[in-house]
Amino acid sequence: MTSTTLLQEINQVRDEALSELEAEESQGKLHGLEAWRIAYLGRRGKLTSLLKRLADLSLEERRSAGALANQVKGLLLNKLSEVQGRLKEQPPIESPVPFDFTLPGQPINIGRLHPTTQMVREICKAFVSMGFKVVEGPEVEWDRYNFQMLNIPQDHPARDMWDTLWIDYKDEQGRYPMLLRTHTSPMQARVMEQTQPPVRVLVPGKCYRYEATDATHEWHFFQVEGLVVDEGVSFANLKATLYEFIQLIFGSERRVRFRCDYFPFVEPGVEMAMDCFFCDGKGCRVCKQSGWIEIMGAGMVHPKVLKGVGYDPFKYTGFAFGMGIERMSMLKHGIDDVRLFYGNDLRFLEQF
Amino acid sequence: MKIPISWLKEYVDIDLPIPELAHRITMAGIEVGEITVTGEWKNCYVGEVLTSRRHPNADRLILCTVDIGREQFEVVCGAPNVEEGQKVAFAKPGASILNYHTGATETLQSARIRGVTSNGMICSEFELGLGEEHSSILILNNNAPTGIPLYEYLGDQILELEVTPNRPDCLSVLGVAHEVAALTNVPIHEPLMSYQEKGEPIDNLACVEIDVPSLCDRYTASLISGVKVGPSPRWLRDKLSKMDMRSINNVVDITNYVMLEMGQPLHAFDFRTLPNGKIIIRQARPGEKLITLDGEDRKLDPPMLVIADSNGAVALAGIIGGDPTQITEDTTDILIESANFNYASIRHTASDLKISTEASLRFEKGLRPELAELGLRRATRLIQQVAGGTVAKGIIDIFPGKVNSNTTVTLSSKRLRKVLGVSLPMDRVKRVLASLGFSYQRKKRGVIQVTTPYWRSDISLEDDLIEEIARIVGYDNIPAIPLDTPIPHGQPQPIRELRECIRDALVTCGLQEVITYPLTSLEVANRTVLGEEMLRPLKITNPMSRQQEYLRTSLIPSLLGTLETNRRHYDASIRIFEVGRVYILREGTLPYERETAAGLLAGSTISGKEHPFLDFYHVKGVVETALTSVGIRPTFKQERDSTLDEHRSARVVVGKVVVGILGEVRDTILNDLDVEDRPVSVFSLDIEKLLDVLPSTGHKFRQIIRFPSAIRDISILLDTNVLSATVDGIILRHKLVVRTLLFDIYTGENIPQKKRSLSYRIYFQSPDRTLETEEVNSAFQEIIESLGNEAKVILRD
């Protein structure tokens, strides 16, 4: 084989390719162009096959034939993109039946978790990331755990803080010893009775109060309780832990405030508030113009509580905290009426 | 508790703006709610009546010239008590005044009254909103500075305190003053308690006996003879009125005043009504009667504590006095009681008799017995001041609780550091304690012995003192230090883990979670009884309503209720579930709280056609899918349940354990509800049973078979009473079959009565080789034979 024949063949392929390209353009189909490209310029295309034969020629012949082949390749590629460009500019061909892409998609039925469950999980997640273990306890409780072991003996003035629903069951002294727990705090005593320090637990659960319902009060609600006990756990640790929690849930720009408050099972007692994120602390309807939103009660576990479960209050110290779930959810979602939570109107629940 | 700033200022100097003061009190433990400003009184001033003369055209009207410093005004006044030289409350034209005749607030304007122009008004209490008196003008003290705005002289700001149960001392103005003194670092002026005793020794006249020393820690009394009972002076009425208390008479008002001032409840008896001047503190006798001051005829019983004379009970100790011994206008000799009663006893009696008084509210919280004597002396001084009389020499003071009263607590800087996590210099600690009224003695380096002041009943432990220090220093001034103690070991509660997985699985199945009230009525609880036995629900002894009287034993009624309420406004299909507890009564102990998952489907399906409504098969699909996704393979057995349709229901069984039920709710139950949905399908699963049958190995991977499967389709005709599970079982029994798929069910045309046609696709596959066609064909033939023999199945073409 000589270079002359190869050069001729290259020129033939060029002519053939150009006339076929013209034919494809008149067909007006982009996919026809692709077939054309494969036929001439593809891995096994006609021009590519000729190029492979260059290896058989002498160095000089290879130079002239190679130059021509590359020139033809460039020409074909240029022509191809010209034709592609022209074809793309043409308006799309109308399909016989108009297609309505605005019709609704095929319905897919989805389920959702109740906003309370979502909030419980979010709070648990935050504390689990700080090494807390989640445990749960009974909703029907003994007076002993709900009150007495929390330093609230019979007739203690603080009992008025929790209006209680009592179970119709009397003990030998004629007292009602069984109740619907008014807070998740009884689990503090139960956990400590069952385990030795160190303790770091989180207790979500339902609670009940004898209370009329209104936009901010429910007789049936959820709380999350936390308890940390070990040697060397301090008030300063309480502050850092709760501050971290607030930042995890409400964002790192939030500020917190700690003030003295009273709960019989802690000493010192704490109420933690967060600066109002609706008004950035300037004062609005949500924070009742105070700039602060109360989030939870907390404090150092009372020495009498530690003693009551058999811990040495001189050796161990700890802190506990408790918060209402619905309140957190209301703040997060801007819900203005707590009664929506357990009214179970699907128009409400489907928003979460 | 209301605290008027004006009254507070009698004990402490207040330089701070009031909102800042309120903030400090709040941060230190007693939340200040509202701050009410009384009397804005724009354009009102302290005025002096320079001249007064008769109105030329009206006998009963007086013309006055009133000086307010820079200006003088001529006004017409109708009040009979106006006189020259008086200091009065003067309203210029433009002031807002309460009109007695209309009851409305009006803007005062100059007016011509019988030919004379009146430029303003000399005001009565009523017109200023200070009281009921409207026919005479309000006369101010002679030392009132003429010309200052009336607000500066008479106005006030009242703090509304939410006092926590541990701080009965803050149920008094003086108690709050002590708090303010500590928070603003100013000294306190204690009220005066001295008086002259010119009468006979009290022991010669009166006698007190305590029958139950365990319920009465201290009883003190003084005696004043020759008092003049009458209306209280203005300052006294004003103070009580600011605290929303009615004025009774000067003697009773002082007892109330001292209670508000110092926190010690007191009671005054008409001494002449007590035979031999003797009283006894004892428990009530069974059925004993007493007409109390509120007019109620009360029947008393032991162990209620009463004050009695030889005839019977004269007062309900620490709660309310009795009618026959009360102070009247005829009273001349009074016995003043200031005692300390057992808080629990008072609380019990008050709650048993459903009576709550200012006295009982304070006693219930536990007061210091030291306060009794101080309150008595203060009241004696003031009663003598306002009602006159001669005070008997000495007081009666029986103090059985003295031995128990321990008022010292040891505080070490080591403990302080341990609890707060930060060291505070001992000097700072001592300053804080002193500002709160505590005194202290050094025990050794870093340890002090602290004595609590007489008004604080809430300090008995070292940690109580630590809170005192922390709250005055300010919680915000204690640093935040992250926990650095080790994270404890611990396994998650498996029931909780499984429950949350099931919750997620049900959401994945397209169900919306609801959470409903666990309390219900007996009627609703009994309406749907799931399972074989009827469960007796736990009862609430003090339910809020009949609808919330029993703890539920099933979640199904709650779901039916949710369906019903949503159907009022929601017409799409409803797919809901709840994961919650039901409460199973156990004698003598806490109930078994069974973790349960239940769901309800009602309405039309998305796909329509073969199953236009959500029915048995949909609810079964949900249960199958949800359980499979948590690693449990359920089977189904026939169920007879009073709630569910006789036929269209089934038990959910895993191995041999019944883990739940499902089916369509009986029409008899649905007919009681306001819903049109038919059917309504439900399920209920016992999560603890599911935990028992959950494979302990967890989820294990199965090899994917790499050899191709062969497929044969078969259509069979069989009796309607042959269950598809039977057919399935026969097919799957063959060792080459890996899976079947029921793809068509047909009855109707071309199918005989009591027969139905089922079409299955059968998948043949071997884990270790490609099956030969002949092998598959003969296996298929064997299956057809077995079906014919065992289920009387006929092959269709």
mmCIF file of C-alpha atoms in Angstrom, chain A residues 106-114 116-117 120-121 124 130-142 153-161 164-169 175-176 178 180-181 190 198-200 204 206 208-213 218-220 222 228 230-241 243 256-262 266-271 294 300-304 313-317 319 339 341-347 349-350, chain B residues 23 25-31 164-166 343-345 347-348 361 364-366 415 417-422 458 460-468 470-471 474-493 496 499-501 503-504 506-519 538-544 548 551-552 562 565-566 569-570 573-578 580-581 583 586-591 593 595 606:
data_model
loop_
_atom_site.group_PDB
_atom_site.id
_atom_site.type_symbol
_atom_site.label_atom_id
_atom_site.label_comp_id
_atom_site.label_asym_id
_atom_site.label_seq_id
_atom_site.Cartn_x
_atom_site.Cartn_y
_atom_site.Cartn_z
ATOM 1 C CA GLN A 106 -49.359 10.357 41.625
ATOM 2 C CA PRO A 107 -50.278 10.664 45.312
ATOM 3 C CA ILE A 108 -47.950 8.943 47.739
ATOM 4 C CA ASN A 109 -49.319 8.452 51.186
ATOM 5 C CA ILE A 110 -46.807 9.473 53.844
ATOM 6 C CA GLY A 111 -46.883 9.248 57.605
ATOM 7 C CA ARG A 112 -45.457 11.600 60.179
ATOM 8 C CA LEU A 113 -44.480 11.552 63.817
ATOM 9 C CA HIS A 114 -46.468 13.599 66.303
ATOM 10 C CA THR A 116 -44.269 15.869 70.658
ATOM 11 C CA THR A 117 -42.442 12.699 69.600
ATOM 12 C CA VAL A 120 -38.687 14.378 72.579
ATOM 13 C CA ARG A 121 -36.329 12.796 70.080
ATOM 14 C CA CYS A 124 -32.864 13.177 73.705
ATOM 15 C CA MET A 130 -23.398 14.714 76.001
ATOM 16 C CA GLY A 131 -23.245 11.158 77.337
ATOM 17 C CA PHE A 132 -26.722 10.868 78.814
ATOM 18 C CA LYS A 133 -28.578 7.536 78.735
ATOM 19 C CA VAL A 134 -32.329 7.589 78.086
ATOM 20 C CA VAL A 135 -34.527 5.666 80.544
ATOM 21 C CA GLU A 136 -38.252 5.650 81.240
ATOM 22 C CA GLY A 137 -40.419 4.968 84.238
ATOM 23 C CA PRO A 138 -44.004 4.316 85.281
ATOM 24 C CA GLU A 139 -46.727 6.924 84.827
ATOM 25 C CA VAL A 140 -48.782 5.569 87.704
ATOM 26 C CA GLU A 141 -46.563 6.161 90.710
ATOM 27 C CA TRP A 142 -46.378 5.890 94.450
ATOM 28 C CA PRO A 153 -43.194 14.691 102.851
ATOM 29 C CA GLN A 154 -46.914 14.445 103.580
ATOM 30 C CA ASP A 155 -48.401 17.880 104.336
ATOM 31 C CA HIS A 156 -45.358 19.680 102.940
ATOM 32 C CA PRO A 157 -46.378 23.193 101.885
ATOM 33 C CA ALA A 158 -44.766 22.678 98.468
ATOM 34 C CA ARG A 159 -47.312 19.974 97.620
ATOM 35 C CA ASP A 160 -49.553 22.776 96.407
ATOM 36 C CA MET A 161 -47.122 23.221 93.512
ATOM 37 C CA THR A 164 -52.473 15.727 91.734
ATOM 38 C CA LEU A 165 -54.803 13.142 90.243
ATOM 39 C CA TRP A 166 -55.062 10.283 92.733
ATOM 40 C CA ILE A 167 -55.840 6.648 92.006
ATOM 41 C CA ASP A 168 -58.886 5.247 93.771
ATOM 42 C CA TYR A 169 -56.927 2.970 96.072
ATOM 43 C CA ARG A 175 -54.370 7.512 102.539
ATOM 44 C CA TYR A 176 -54.202 7.419 98.771
ATOM 45 C CA MET A 178 -50.976 5.896 94.287
ATOM 46 C CA LEU A 180 -50.559 9.808 88.241
ATOM 47 C CA ARG A 181 -47.041 11.219 88.343
ATOM 48 C CA ARG A 190 -35.815 5.196 91.083
ATOM 49 C CA PRO A 198 -21.817 7.866 88.310
ATOM 50 C CA VAL A 199 -25.334 8.623 87.038
ATOM 51 C CA ARG A 200 -26.097 10.542 83.848
ATOM 52 C CA PRO A 204 -38.760 11.558 78.904
ATOM 53 C CA LYS A 206 -45.997 11.651 80.235
ATOM 54 C CA TYR A 208 -50.454 14.609 84.659
ATOM 55 C CA ARG A 209 -51.843 17.418 86.777
ATOM 56 C CA TYR A 210 -55.270 18.235 88.100
ATOM 57 C CA GLU A 211 -55.528 21.405 86.079
ATOM 58 C CA ALA A 212 -58.015 23.199 83.873
ATOM 59 C CA THR A 213 -56.808 23.443 80.291
ATOM 60 C CA GLU A 218 -52.624 21.013 79.742
ATOM 61 C CA TRP A 219 -53.472 18.421 82.365
ATOM 62 C CA HIS A 220 -51.674 15.801 80.260
ATOM 63 C CA PHE A 222 -44.677 15.462 78.481
ATOM 64 C CA VAL A 228 -26.201 13.808 86.797
ATOM 65 C CA ASP A 230 -20.901 11.858 90.668
ATOM 66 C CA GLU A 231 -18.034 13.020 92.803
ATOM 67 C CA GLY A 232 -17.226 16.591 91.892
ATOM 68 C CA VAL A 233 -20.348 17.544 89.947
ATOM 69 C CA SER A 234 -21.056 21.220 90.604
ATOM 70 C CA PHE A 235 -23.397 24.109 89.959
ATOM 71 C CA ALA A 236 -20.864 25.366 87.399
ATOM 72 C CA ASN A 237 -21.283 22.042 85.524
ATOM 73 C CA LEU A 238 -25.068 22.457 85.600
ATOM 74 C CA LYS A 239 -24.746 25.834 83.946
ATOM 75 C CA ALA A 240 -22.423 24.587 81.191
ATOM 76 C CA THR A 241 -24.542 21.508 80.435
ATOM 77 C CA TYR A 243 -26.183 26.161 78.099
ATOM 78 C CA VAL A 256 -29.181 32.030 78.783
ATOM 79 C CA ARG A 257 -29.991 33.403 82.203
ATOM 80 C CA PHE A 258 -30.029 31.562 85.521
ATOM 81 C CA ARG A 259 -32.066 32.793 88.454
ATOM 82 C CA CYS A 260 -32.816 31.405 91.870
ATOM 83 C CA ASP A 261 -36.013 29.388 92.137
ATOM 84 C CA TYR A 262 -37.475 26.856 94.508
ATOM 85 C CA VAL A 266 -32.866 20.724 94.722
ATOM 86 C CA GLU A 267 -30.663 23.179 96.629
ATOM 87 C CA PRO A 268 -29.643 25.618 95.253
ATOM 88 C CA GLY A 269 -32.672 25.796 92.964
ATOM 89 C CA VAL A 270 -32.524 27.284 89.486
ATOM 90 C CA GLU A 271 -34.784 28.529 86.761
ATOM 91 C CA GLU A 294 -38.400 30.430 80.838
ATOM 92 C CA MET A 300 -28.256 20.781 92.661
ATOM 93 C CA VAL A 301 -29.774 17.525 93.922
ATOM 94 C CA HIS A 302 -30.870 18.101 97.524
ATOM 95 C CA PRO A 303 -28.667 16.307 100.080
ATOM 96 C CA LYS A 304 -31.813 14.771 101.608
ATOM 97 C CA PRO A 313 -24.261 13.416 100.209
ATOM 98 C CA PHE A 314 -20.827 14.446 101.485
ATOM 99 C CA LYS A 315 -19.110 12.397 98.813
ATOM 100 C CA TYR A 316 -21.483 12.789 95.875
ATOM 101 C CA THR A 317 -23.092 15.858 94.414
ATOM 102 C CA PHE A 319 -27.678 18.280 89.417
ATOM 103 C CA ARG A 339 -54.503 22.250 73.337
ATOM 104 C CA PHE A 341 -51.186 18.925 70.671
ATOM 105 C CA TYR A 342 -53.620 16.352 71.987
ATOM 106 C CA GLY A 343 -56.715 17.507 70.134
ATOM 107 C CA ASN A 344 -55.230 15.453 67.262
ATOM 108 C CA ASP A 345 -56.739 17.535 64.495
ATOM 109 C CA LEU A 346 -55.046 16.075 61.410
ATOM 110 C CA ARG A 347 -54.895 19.533 59.859
ATOM 111 C CA LEU A 349 -50.540 17.185 62.847
ATOM 112 C CA GLU A 350 -49.921 17.079 59.108
ATOM 113 C CA HIS B 23 -35.355 42.538 88.492
ATOM 114 C CA ILE B 25 -35.663 40.502 93.581
ATOM 115 C CA THR B 26 -36.687 38.206 90.709
ATOM 116 C CA MET B 27 -33.175 36.989 90.010
ATOM 117 C CA ALA B 28 -32.666 36.274 93.718
ATOM 118 C CA GLY B 29 -35.619 33.880 93.878
ATOM 119 C CA ILE B 30 -38.947 35.669 94.283
ATOM 120 C CA GLU B 31 -40.457 36.472 90.933
ATOM 121 C CA THR B 164 -42.396 30.326 96.648
ATOM 122 C CA PRO B 165 -43.638 28.020 99.417
ATOM 123 C CA ASN B 166 -40.273 28.002 101.201
ATOM 124 C CA TYR B 343 -47.863 23.575 109.871
ATOM 125 C CA ALA B 344 -49.078 20.100 108.919
ATOM 126 C CA SER B 345 -51.987 20.270 111.351
ATOM 127 C CA ARG B 347 -52.754 22.438 106.411
ATOM 128 C CA HIS B 348 -54.803 19.347 107.136
ATOM 129 C CA LEU B 361 -51.632 30.318 104.223
ATOM 130 C CA GLU B 364 -49.060 26.102 106.545
ATOM 131 C CA LYS B 365 -45.646 27.092 105.277
ATOM 132 C CA GLY B 366 -44.022 26.840 108.670
ATOM 133 C CA ARG B 415 -18.417 22.502 100.797
ATOM 134 C CA ARG B 417 -16.547 25.127 96.545
ATOM 135 C CA LYS B 418 -17.712 21.545 96.065
ATOM 136 C CA VAL B 419 -21.321 22.528 95.423
ATOM 137 C CA LEU B 420 -20.800 25.695 93.387
ATOM 138 C CA GLY B 421 -17.648 24.561 91.587
ATOM 139 C CA VAL B 422 -15.953 27.850 92.316
ATOM 140 C CA ASP B 458 -36.115 27.770 105.431
ATOM 141 C CA SER B 460 -31.481 24.201 108.145
ATOM 142 C CA LEU B 461 -28.625 22.779 106.075
ATOM 143 C CA GLU B 462 -25.239 23.920 104.872
ATOM 144 C CA ASP B 463 -26.486 23.779 101.265
ATOM 145 C CA ASP B 464 -29.334 26.148 102.181
ATOM 146 C CA LEU B 465 -26.698 28.704 103.125
ATOM 147 C CA ILE B 466 -24.838 28.004 99.902
ATOM 148 C CA GLU B 467 -27.957 28.893 97.940
ATOM 149 C CA GLU B 468 -28.239 32.115 99.960
ATOM 150 C CA ALA B 470 -25.105 32.048 95.361
ATOM 151 C CA ARG B 471 -28.359 33.919 94.842
ATOM 152 C CA GLY B 474 -25.917 36.197 91.453
ATOM 153 C CA TYR B 475 -26.196 32.904 89.593
ATOM 154 C CA ASP B 476 -25.006 34.648 86.472
ATOM 155 C CA ASN B 477 -21.737 35.454 88.222
ATOM 156 C CA ILE B 478 -20.898 31.789 88.784
ATOM 157 C CA PRO B 479 -18.881 30.416 85.854
ATOM 158 C CA ALA B 480 -20.060 27.648 83.512
ATOM 159 C CA ILE B 481 -17.664 24.688 83.477
ATOM 160 C CA PRO B 482 -18.312 21.653 81.239
ATOM 161 C CA LEU B 483 -18.715 18.266 82.917
ATOM 162 C CA ASP B 484 -15.477 16.367 83.086
ATOM 163 C CA THR B 485 -16.592 13.338 85.091
ATOM 164 C CA PRO B 486 -16.589 9.987 83.243
ATOM 165 C CA ILE B 487 -19.587 9.011 81.136
ATOM 166 C CA PRO B 488 -21.262 6.085 82.920
ATOM 167 C CA HIS B 489 -21.709 2.715 81.261
ATOM 168 C CA GLY B 490 -25.215 1.606 80.491
ATOM 169 C CA GLN B 491 -27.283 -0.351 78.040
ATOM 170 C CA PRO B 492 -30.305 1.154 76.319
ATOM 171 C CA GLN B 493 -33.721 -0.114 77.424
ATOM 172 C CA ARG B 496 -37.789 1.568 74.221
ATOM 173 C CA ARG B 499 -40.978 0.793 70.415
ATOM 174 C CA GLU B 500 -39.234 3.608 68.567
ATOM 175 C CA CYS B 501 -38.454 1.265 65.639
ATOM 176 C CA ARG B 503 -43.077 4.007 65.530
ATOM 177 C CA ASP B 504 -40.773 4.664 62.575
ATOM 178 C CA LEU B 506 -45.636 2.728 61.051
ATOM 179 C CA VAL B 507 -44.701 6.165 59.761
ATOM 180 C CA THR B 508 -42.969 4.467 56.844
ATOM 181 C CA CYS B 509 -46.242 2.619 56.202
ATOM 182 C CA GLY B 510 -47.875 6.000 55.715
ATOM 183 C CA LEU B 511 -49.638 6.389 59.054
ATOM 184 C CA GLN B 512 -49.848 9.666 60.980
ATOM 185 C CA GLU B 513 -48.947 9.456 64.657
ATOM 186 C CA VAL B 514 -51.478 10.784 67.170
ATOM 187 C CA ILE B 515 -51.210 11.093 70.947
ATOM 188 C CA THR B 516 -54.487 10.927 72.845
ATOM 189 C CA TYR B 517 -55.500 11.271 76.485
ATOM 190 C CA PRO B 518 -55.095 8.090 78.517
ATOM 191 C CA LEU B 519 -58.067 8.947 80.727
ATOM 192 C CA LEU B 538 -58.065 1.864 87.248
ATOM 193 C CA LYS B 539 -60.196 4.669 88.583
ATOM 194 C CA ILE B 540 -59.187 8.215 89.459
ATOM 195 C CA THR B 541 -60.566 9.213 92.841
ATOM 196 C CA ASN B 542 -60.702 12.943 92.054
ATOM 197 C CA PRO B 543 -61.400 13.061 88.313
ATOM 198 C CA MET B 544 -61.718 16.412 86.581
ATOM 199 C CA GLN B 548 -61.624 11.472 82.357
ATOM 200 C CA LEU B 551 -57.222 4.803 82.819
ATOM 201 C CA ARG B 552 -57.604 3.169 79.458
ATOM 202 C CA THR B 562 -59.865 10.700 66.907
ATOM 203 C CA THR B 565 -63.531 14.321 65.749
ATOM 204 C CA ASN B 566 -61.597 14.552 62.476
ATOM 205 C CA HIS B 569 -63.870 18.575 58.920
ATOM 206 C CA TYR B 570 -61.645 16.024 57.196
ATOM 207 C CA SER B 573 -58.849 8.862 54.057
ATOM 208 C CA ILE B 574 -57.570 8.596 57.620
ATOM 209 C CA ARG B 575 -54.558 6.487 58.542
ATOM 210 C CA ILE B 576 -53.446 7.029 62.115
ATOM 211 C CA PHE B 577 -51.557 5.220 64.830
ATOM 212 C CA GLU B 578 -50.676 5.736 68.444
ATOM 213 C CA GLY B 580 -48.685 4.491 74.143
ATOM 214 C CA ARG B 581 -49.391 2.684 77.330
ATOM 215 C CA TYR B 583 -52.898 0.299 82.228
ATOM 216 C CA ARG B 586 -52.833 -5.384 89.605
ATOM 217 C CA GLU B 587 -54.131 -5.772 93.138
ATOM 218 C CA GLY B 588 -52.183 -3.865 95.776
ATOM 219 C CA THR B 589 -49.417 -2.626 93.543
ATOM 220 C CA LEU B 590 -48.744 -0.331 90.633
ATOM 221 C CA PRO B 591 -50.554 -1.310 87.439
ATOM 222 C CA GLU B 593 -48.235 -0.331 81.980
ATOM 223 C CA GLU B 595 -46.524 -0.548 75.803
ATOM 224 C CA ILE B 606 -55.434 5.668 46.591
#
